[in-house]
């Protein structure tokens, strides 16, 4: 990170061994007479100009949303998402759950873990674009073709029906699902089925608010449907990231800085668990710059990569990933 105080640029370096920041170097940027330019690093508000005198004393605090990993955040044993117990409590209480979070954050995997612990069956369906993919259908020969939802409704023991990307499903399907949750039964072409053993979990990248700059194919979900669910914010979990990175704190910190840079600058880029897993698998086989190119930046153009790296304040971090990324855009 860096900040500017009275015309002096002060670069701070994060030291893992002391779990804090030390001054890396100081350089003069401009005279303080006339206009003073504030830092454009992470946490700044962009370019600002204010009147300042030579002896003006201004302190600018560098802030960041990056969560620095520590050794206590990782172990080699089983790892669970921080929202695990909240989701489990809702399901045991019979409350439908809506998990809202970024792509690749492990929403369905966490629910599968809960089902394994409770001894429940798990039925999964991706976004539903036609009603028959929820209801099933009877063909010309009179045979009924079932769905994952039908299997859940006819399960002999408690189960979870997981609808992924609910915010990409058509409204007609959500109306049917909403009615099923409200009534406790569903009318299939083959007949009515009770839902007493079915627990509902939906997942989406938005909270039913429609498309945004990151998820352009999402639809607005009506409030009647959303009101049926307990909505849980499901983000990336640092314990899972460290687990997938095999305890490599530098890799996790590198991903966090890029993620924060993309969010701060409004750049459409996803740095999920999958990026970490790819780096771990490819690093022993390829040069690090190539690994970062194909596993982390994933086809982003050179200007966008340069903007990301510049905004991530990687200089001074001292890890191999940051240094490789800086060399790539030099």
XYZ file of N, CA and C in Angstrom, residues 109-260:
456
model
N -21.613 -27.205 -2.694
C -20.741 -28.123 -1.955
C -21.023 -28.052 -0.456
N -21.224 -26.837 0.056
C -21.512 -26.672 1.482
C -22.821 -27.345 1.854
N -23.828 -27.204 1.011
C -25.116 -27.845 1.302
C -24.986 -29.367 1.240
N -24.179 -29.862 0.318
C -23.926 -31.306 0.272
C -23.246 -31.783 1.554
N -22.313 -30.990 2.091
C -21.670 -31.338 3.355
C -22.708 -31.456 4.475
N -23.644 -30.517 4.506
C -24.686 -30.535 5.536
C -25.565 -31.769 5.391
N -25.916 -32.109 4.160
C -26.727 -33.304 3.920
C -26.001 -34.569 4.367
N -24.717 -34.627 4.107
C -23.929 -35.785 4.543
C -23.948 -35.903 6.067
N -23.815 -34.774 6.756
C -23.817 -34.803 8.212
C -25.171 -35.228 8.767
N -26.249 -34.747 8.141
C -27.600 -35.034 8.639
C -28.147 -36.361 8.127
N -27.471 -36.952 7.147
C -27.966 -38.199 6.568
C -29.123 -37.992 5.610
N -29.208 -36.810 5.014
C -30.269 -36.491 4.070
C -29.805 -36.757 2.639
N -30.772 -36.971 1.748
C -30.475 -37.061 0.318
C -30.322 -35.649 -0.249
N -29.621 -35.557 -1.371
C -29.354 -34.261 -1.999
C -29.728 -34.340 -3.476
N -30.626 -33.448 -3.906
C -31.063 -33.407 -5.299
C -30.765 -32.020 -5.860
N -30.120 -32.004 -7.006
C -29.602 -30.750 -7.569
C -30.209 -30.477 -8.934
N -30.578 -29.210 -9.160
C -31.027 -28.781 -10.483
C -30.445 -27.413 -10.777
N -29.949 -27.228 -11.992
C -29.454 -25.924 -12.396
C -30.616 -25.031 -12.781
N -30.341 -23.815 -13.230
C -31.416 -22.890 -13.595
C -32.418 -23.573 -14.529
N -33.693 -23.340 -14.289
C -34.755 -24.015 -15.028
C -35.380 -23.047 -16.020
N -35.296 -23.392 -17.304
C -35.787 -22.523 -18.366
C -37.118 -22.979 -18.956
N -37.533 -24.199 -18.659
C -38.833 -24.700 -19.107
C -39.542 -25.369 -17.938
N -40.843 -25.210 -17.866
C -41.609 -25.739 -16.741
C -41.467 -27.253 -16.606
N -41.406 -27.973 -17.737
C -41.377 -29.434 -17.672
C -40.112 -29.960 -16.987
N -39.043 -29.118 -16.939
C -37.831 -29.555 -16.256
C -38.001 -29.542 -14.740
N -39.078 -28.918 -14.285
C -39.430 -28.975 -12.870
C -40.533 -30.003 -12.638
N -41.546 -29.985 -13.495
C -42.720 -30.834 -13.292
C -42.556 -32.230 -13.861
N -41.679 -32.383 -14.885
C -41.646 -33.630 -15.634
C -42.750 -33.621 -16.680
N -42.839 -34.694 -17.473
C -43.888 -34.733 -18.501
C -44.231 -36.178 -18.858
N -45.394 -36.339 -19.438
C -45.848 -37.647 -19.934
C -45.729 -37.639 -21.448
N -44.998 -38.611 -21.995
C -44.789 -38.634 -23.440
C -45.985 -39.246 -24.168
N -45.869 -39.353 -25.479
C -46.973 -39.843 -26.304
C -47.334 -41.282 -25.982
N -46.407 -42.021 -25.431
C -46.674 -43.412 -25.079
C -47.253 -43.582 -23.687
N -47.451 -42.467 -22.983
C -48.045 -42.534 -21.657
C -47.038 -42.721 -20.529
N -45.757 -42.701 -20.863
C -44.720 -42.872 -19.826
C -44.358 -41.524 -19.211
N -44.246 -41.512 -17.891
C -43.894 -40.270 -17.198
C -42.385 -40.150 -17.075
N -41.851 -38.979 -17.406
C -40.424 -38.700 -17.304
C -40.231 -37.739 -16.120
N -39.549 -38.226 -15.096
C -39.454 -37.447 -13.864
C -38.288 -36.454 -13.895
N -38.156 -35.713 -12.831
C -37.111 -34.701 -12.678
C -36.456 -34.855 -11.309
N -35.409 -34.076 -11.068
C -34.774 -34.079 -9.752
C -35.751 -33.602 -8.677
N -36.609 -32.661 -9.033
C -37.592 -32.168 -8.078
C -38.598 -33.270 -7.725
N -38.995 -34.041 -8.703
C -39.915 -35.153 -8.451
C -39.258 -36.196 -7.544
N -37.990 -36.484 -7.805
C -37.277 -37.456 -6.971
C -37.200 -36.978 -5.524
N -36.992 -35.673 -5.352
C -36.943 -35.122 -3.998
C -38.295 -35.261 -3.311
N -39.351 -34.983 -4.054
C -40.705 -35.029 -3.477
C -41.169 -36.449 -3.170
N -40.543 -37.429 -3.767
C -40.923 -38.819 -3.528
C -39.878 -39.569 -2.706
N -38.914 -38.819 -2.144
C -37.875 -39.435 -1.321
C -38.487 -39.995 -0.036
N -37.982 -41.135 0.401
C -38.505 -41.769 1.607
C -37.916 -41.170 2.879
N -36.879 -40.367 2.753
C -36.311 -39.722 3.927
C -36.096 -38.241 3.640
N -35.719 -37.498 4.654
C -35.501 -36.061 4.476
C -34.450 -35.817 3.404
N -34.656 -34.741 2.655
C -33.740 -34.430 1.563
C -33.734 -32.928 1.313
N -32.755 -32.488 0.536
C -32.672 -31.108 0.096
C -32.841 -31.063 -1.411
N -33.737 -30.168 -1.862
C -33.801 -29.860 -3.293
C -33.080 -28.538 -3.487
N -31.975 -28.587 -4.224
C -31.105 -27.423 -4.417
C -31.304 -26.884 -5.832
N -31.844 -25.673 -5.925
C -32.020 -25.014 -7.218
C -30.921 -23.973 -7.386
N -29.944 -24.289 -8.219
C -28.836 -23.367 -8.444
C -29.241 -22.329 -9.477
N -28.613 -21.153 -9.388
C -28.875 -20.051 -10.318
C -30.370 -19.770 -10.428
N -31.018 -19.643 -9.291
C -32.448 -19.352 -9.286
C -32.737 -18.022 -9.964
N -31.779 -17.093 -9.897
C -31.980 -15.790 -10.524
C -31.795 -15.834 -12.039
N -31.531 -17.025 -12.594
C -31.494 -17.205 -14.043
C -32.636 -18.108 -14.518
N -33.532 -18.492 -13.604
C -34.687 -19.327 -13.939
C -35.865 -18.438 -14.352
N -36.733 -18.966 -15.196
C -37.856 -18.160 -15.691
C -38.892 -17.943 -14.585
N -39.599 -16.815 -14.604
C -40.557 -16.482 -13.542
C -41.658 -17.512 -13.368
N -42.113 -18.139 -14.473
C -43.196 -19.114 -14.380
C -42.822 -20.283 -13.480
N -41.562 -20.706 -13.541
C -41.099 -21.810 -12.704
C -41.074 -21.389 -11.241
N -40.624 -20.161 -10.980
C -40.531 -19.685 -9.605
C -41.910 -19.527 -8.975
N -42.908 -19.181 -9.780
C -44.275 -19.105 -9.266
C -44.745 -20.484 -8.815
N -44.443 -21.512 -9.609
C -44.812 -22.888 -9.237
C -44.087 -23.316 -7.965
N -42.811 -22.996 -7.883
C -42.020 -23.375 -6.711
C -42.514 -22.635 -5.470
N -42.852 -21.383 -5.643
C -43.372 -20.582 -4.543
C -44.661 -21.189 -4.000
N -45.543 -21.623 -4.914
C -46.805 -22.241 -4.505
C -46.562 -23.560 -3.777
N -45.570 -24.322 -4.239
C -45.257 -25.603 -3.600
C -44.788 -25.404 -2.169
N -43.916 -24.413 -1.961
C -43.419 -24.131 -0.611
C -44.561 -23.681 0.292
N -45.449 -22.854 -0.247
C -46.561 -22.320 0.546
C -47.580 -23.397 0.901
N -47.882 -24.277 -0.057
C -48.955 -25.260 0.136
C -48.491 -26.561 0.769
N -47.195 -26.869 0.643
C -46.698 -28.119 1.199
C -46.940 -29.329 0.314
N -47.332 -29.084 -0.916
C -47.509 -30.180 -1.877
C -47.320 -29.625 -3.279
N -47.178 -30.543 -4.263
C -47.010 -30.105 -5.649
C -47.772 -31.052 -6.565
N -48.449 -30.463 -7.555
C -49.210 -31.248 -8.528
C -48.334 -31.591 -9.725
N -47.879 -32.836 -9.788
C -47.139 -33.337 -10.940
C -48.120 -33.925 -11.955
N -47.695 -34.112 -13.204
C -48.571 -34.771 -14.188
C -49.022 -36.148 -13.721
N -48.222 -36.759 -12.846
C -48.550 -38.094 -12.351
C -49.424 -38.040 -11.097
N -49.602 -36.855 -10.528
C -50.429 -36.735 -9.335
C -49.779 -35.868 -8.267
N -50.521 -35.629 -7.191
C -50.042 -34.779 -6.108
C -49.027 -35.523 -5.232
N -47.985 -34.769 -4.844
C -46.966 -35.305 -3.948
C -46.780 -34.352 -2.768
N -46.723 -34.908 -1.576
C -46.509 -34.096 -0.382
C -45.023 -33.743 -0.249
N -44.763 -32.585 0.357
C -43.387 -32.087 0.458
C -42.892 -32.051 1.893
N -43.461 -32.897 2.741
C -43.136 -32.840 4.170
C -41.662 -33.154 4.457
N -40.999 -33.905 3.576
C -39.608 -34.275 3.806
C -38.624 -33.482 2.944
N -39.152 -32.511 2.183
C -38.298 -31.745 1.269
C -37.895 -30.418 1.910
N -36.597 -30.138 1.892
C -36.060 -28.871 2.383
C -35.481 -28.121 1.188
N -35.847 -26.861 1.046
C -35.495 -26.099 -0.152
C -34.279 -25.206 0.078
N -33.358 -25.255 -0.895
C -32.226 -24.324 -0.927
C -32.119 -23.776 -2.342
N -32.078 -22.470 -2.450
C -31.852 -21.812 -3.733
C -30.533 -21.058 -3.657
N -29.892 -20.897 -4.802
C -28.622 -20.171 -4.843
C -28.615 -19.245 -6.043
N -28.043 -18.080 -5.863
C -27.941 -17.120 -6.956
C -26.758 -16.203 -6.757
N -26.371 -15.525 -7.839
C -25.269 -14.569 -7.765
C -25.756 -13.172 -7.393
N -27.064 -12.972 -7.436
C -27.667 -11.709 -7.013
C -28.743 -12.030 -5.982
N -29.306 -10.990 -5.378
C -30.379 -11.208 -4.411
C -31.721 -10.924 -5.083
N -31.870 -11.452 -6.297
C -33.126 -11.288 -7.010
C -33.355 -9.909 -7.566
N -32.289 -9.108 -7.662
C -32.430 -7.717 -8.099
C -32.250 -7.541 -9.604
N -31.964 -8.619 -10.310
C -31.800 -8.535 -11.754
C -30.349 -8.428 -12.176
N -30.140 -8.212 -13.478
C -28.795 -8.195 -14.056
C -27.980 -7.021 -13.532
N -26.667 -7.258 -13.409
C -25.732 -6.183 -13.109
C -24.539 -6.332 -14.038
N -23.486 -5.521 -13.806
C -22.342 -5.539 -14.724
C -21.574 -6.845 -14.687
N -21.697 -7.614 -13.591
C -20.981 -8.880 -13.472
C -21.813 -10.049 -13.976
N -23.108 -10.050 -13.664
C -23.987 -11.171 -14.006
C -25.135 -10.651 -14.865
N -24.859 -10.592 -16.162
C -25.760 -9.919 -17.093
C -26.997 -10.741 -17.447
N -26.981 -12.032 -17.165
C -28.108 -12.878 -17.545
C -29.082 -13.146 -16.416
N -29.066 -12.336 -15.366
C -29.917 -12.593 -14.207
C -31.239 -11.834 -14.318
N -32.290 -12.447 -13.757
C -33.640 -11.883 -13.818
C -34.070 -11.374 -12.451
N -35.052 -10.488 -12.449
C -35.618 -9.991 -11.202
C -36.547 -11.049 -10.618
N -36.425 -11.301 -9.318
C -37.291 -12.259 -8.625
C -38.313 -11.477 -7.816
N -39.595 -11.861 -7.931
C -40.640 -11.112 -7.233
C -40.522 -11.307 -5.721
N -41.030 -10.333 -4.990
C -40.898 -10.326 -3.539
C -41.661 -11.462 -2.866
N -42.736 -11.933 -3.476
C -43.498 -13.041 -2.892
C -42.639 -14.294 -2.796
N -41.787 -14.509 -3.810
C -40.896 -15.660 -3.798
C -39.756 -15.442 -2.805
N -39.134 -14.270 -2.845
C -38.015 -13.992 -1.940
C -38.436 -14.061 -0.480
N -39.685 -13.693 -0.207
C -40.164 -13.665 1.179
C -40.234 -15.057 1.791
N -40.251 -16.080 0.958
C -40.299 -17.458 1.465
C -38.961 -17.923 2.025
N -37.888 -17.231 1.667
C -36.541 -17.712 1.977
C -35.866 -16.880 3.065
N -35.041 -17.550 3.849
C -34.052 -16.850 4.678
C -32.861 -16.596 3.770
N -32.486 -15.332 3.591
C -31.433 -14.968 2.641
C -30.103 -14.840 3.381
N -29.129 -15.641 2.948
C -27.811 -15.675 3.591
C -26.757 -15.227 2.596
N -25.989 -14.223 2.991
C -24.895 -13.732 2.160
C -23.757 -14.758 2.202
N -23.448 -15.340 1.058
C -22.494 -16.447 0.988
C -21.314 -16.026 0.123
N -20.256 -15.513 0.763
C -19.081 -15.065 0.021
C -17.958 -16.086 0.046
N -16.800 -15.667 -0.442
C -15.617 -16.519 -0.385
C -15.142 -16.608 1.067
N -14.742 -17.795 1.491
C -14.315 -18.030 2.863
C -12.807 -18.247 2.894
N -12.111 -17.485 3.736
C -10.651 -17.544 3.756
C -10.136 -18.902 4.220
N -10.870 -19.586 5.091
C -10.439 -20.911 5.538
C -10.455 -21.910 4.385
N -11.487 -21.821 3.550
C -11.569 -22.710 2.384
C -10.466 -22.365 1.392
N -10.226 -21.067 1.196
C -9.179 -20.654 0.263
C -7.810 -21.175 0.699
N -7.507 -21.047 1.967
C -6.227 -21.552 2.474
C -6.149 -23.069 2.381
N -7.277 -23.723 2.574
C -7.320 -25.190 2.449
C -7.013 -25.598 1.007
N -7.656 -24.912 0.040
C -7.438 -25.237 -1.369
C -6.021 -24.878 -1.808
N -5.453 -23.849 -1.178
C -4.091 -23.425 -1.511
C -3.038 -24.208 -0.742
N -3.468 -25.230 0.009
C -2.562 -26.044 0.819
C -1.751 -25.181 1.786
N -2.399 -24.166 2.333
C -1.758 -23.313 3.321
C -0.875 -22.217 2.759
N -0.881 -22.020 1.434
C -0.042 -20.996 0.807
C -0.685 -19.623 1.029
N -0.278 -18.934 2.083
C -0.879 -17.646 2.439
C -0.589 -16.579 1.385
N 0.577 -16.682 0.747
C 0.932 -15.683 -0.264
C 0.008 -15.780 -1.479
N -0.336 -16.983 -1.888
C -1.250 -17.155 -3.018
C -2.627 -16.591 -2.683
N -3.127 -16.886 -1.486
C -4.446 -16.392 -1.075
C -4.444 -14.871 -1.000
N -3.393 -14.302 -0.445
C -3.306 -12.836 -0.347
C -3.264 -12.207 -1.742
N -2.539 -12.828 -2.669
C -2.456 -12.346 -4.051
C -3.847 -12.322 -4.694
N -4.613 -13.394 -4.523
C -5.971 -13.463 -5.072
C -6.859 -12.405 -4.422
N -6.715 -12.200 -3.121
C -7.517 -11.202 -2.409
C -7.249 -9.795 -2.946
N -5.983 -9.479 -3.198
C -5.643 -8.154 -3.707
C -6.219 -7.933 -5.099
N -6.155 -8.933 -5.952
C -6.725 -8.805 -7.296
C -8.243 -8.675 -7.225
N -8.860 -9.444 -6.363
C -10.320 -9.394 -6.208
C -10.762 -8.015 -5.734
N -10.020 -7.477 -4.780
C -10.330 -6.150 -4.251
C -10.121 -5.080 -5.317
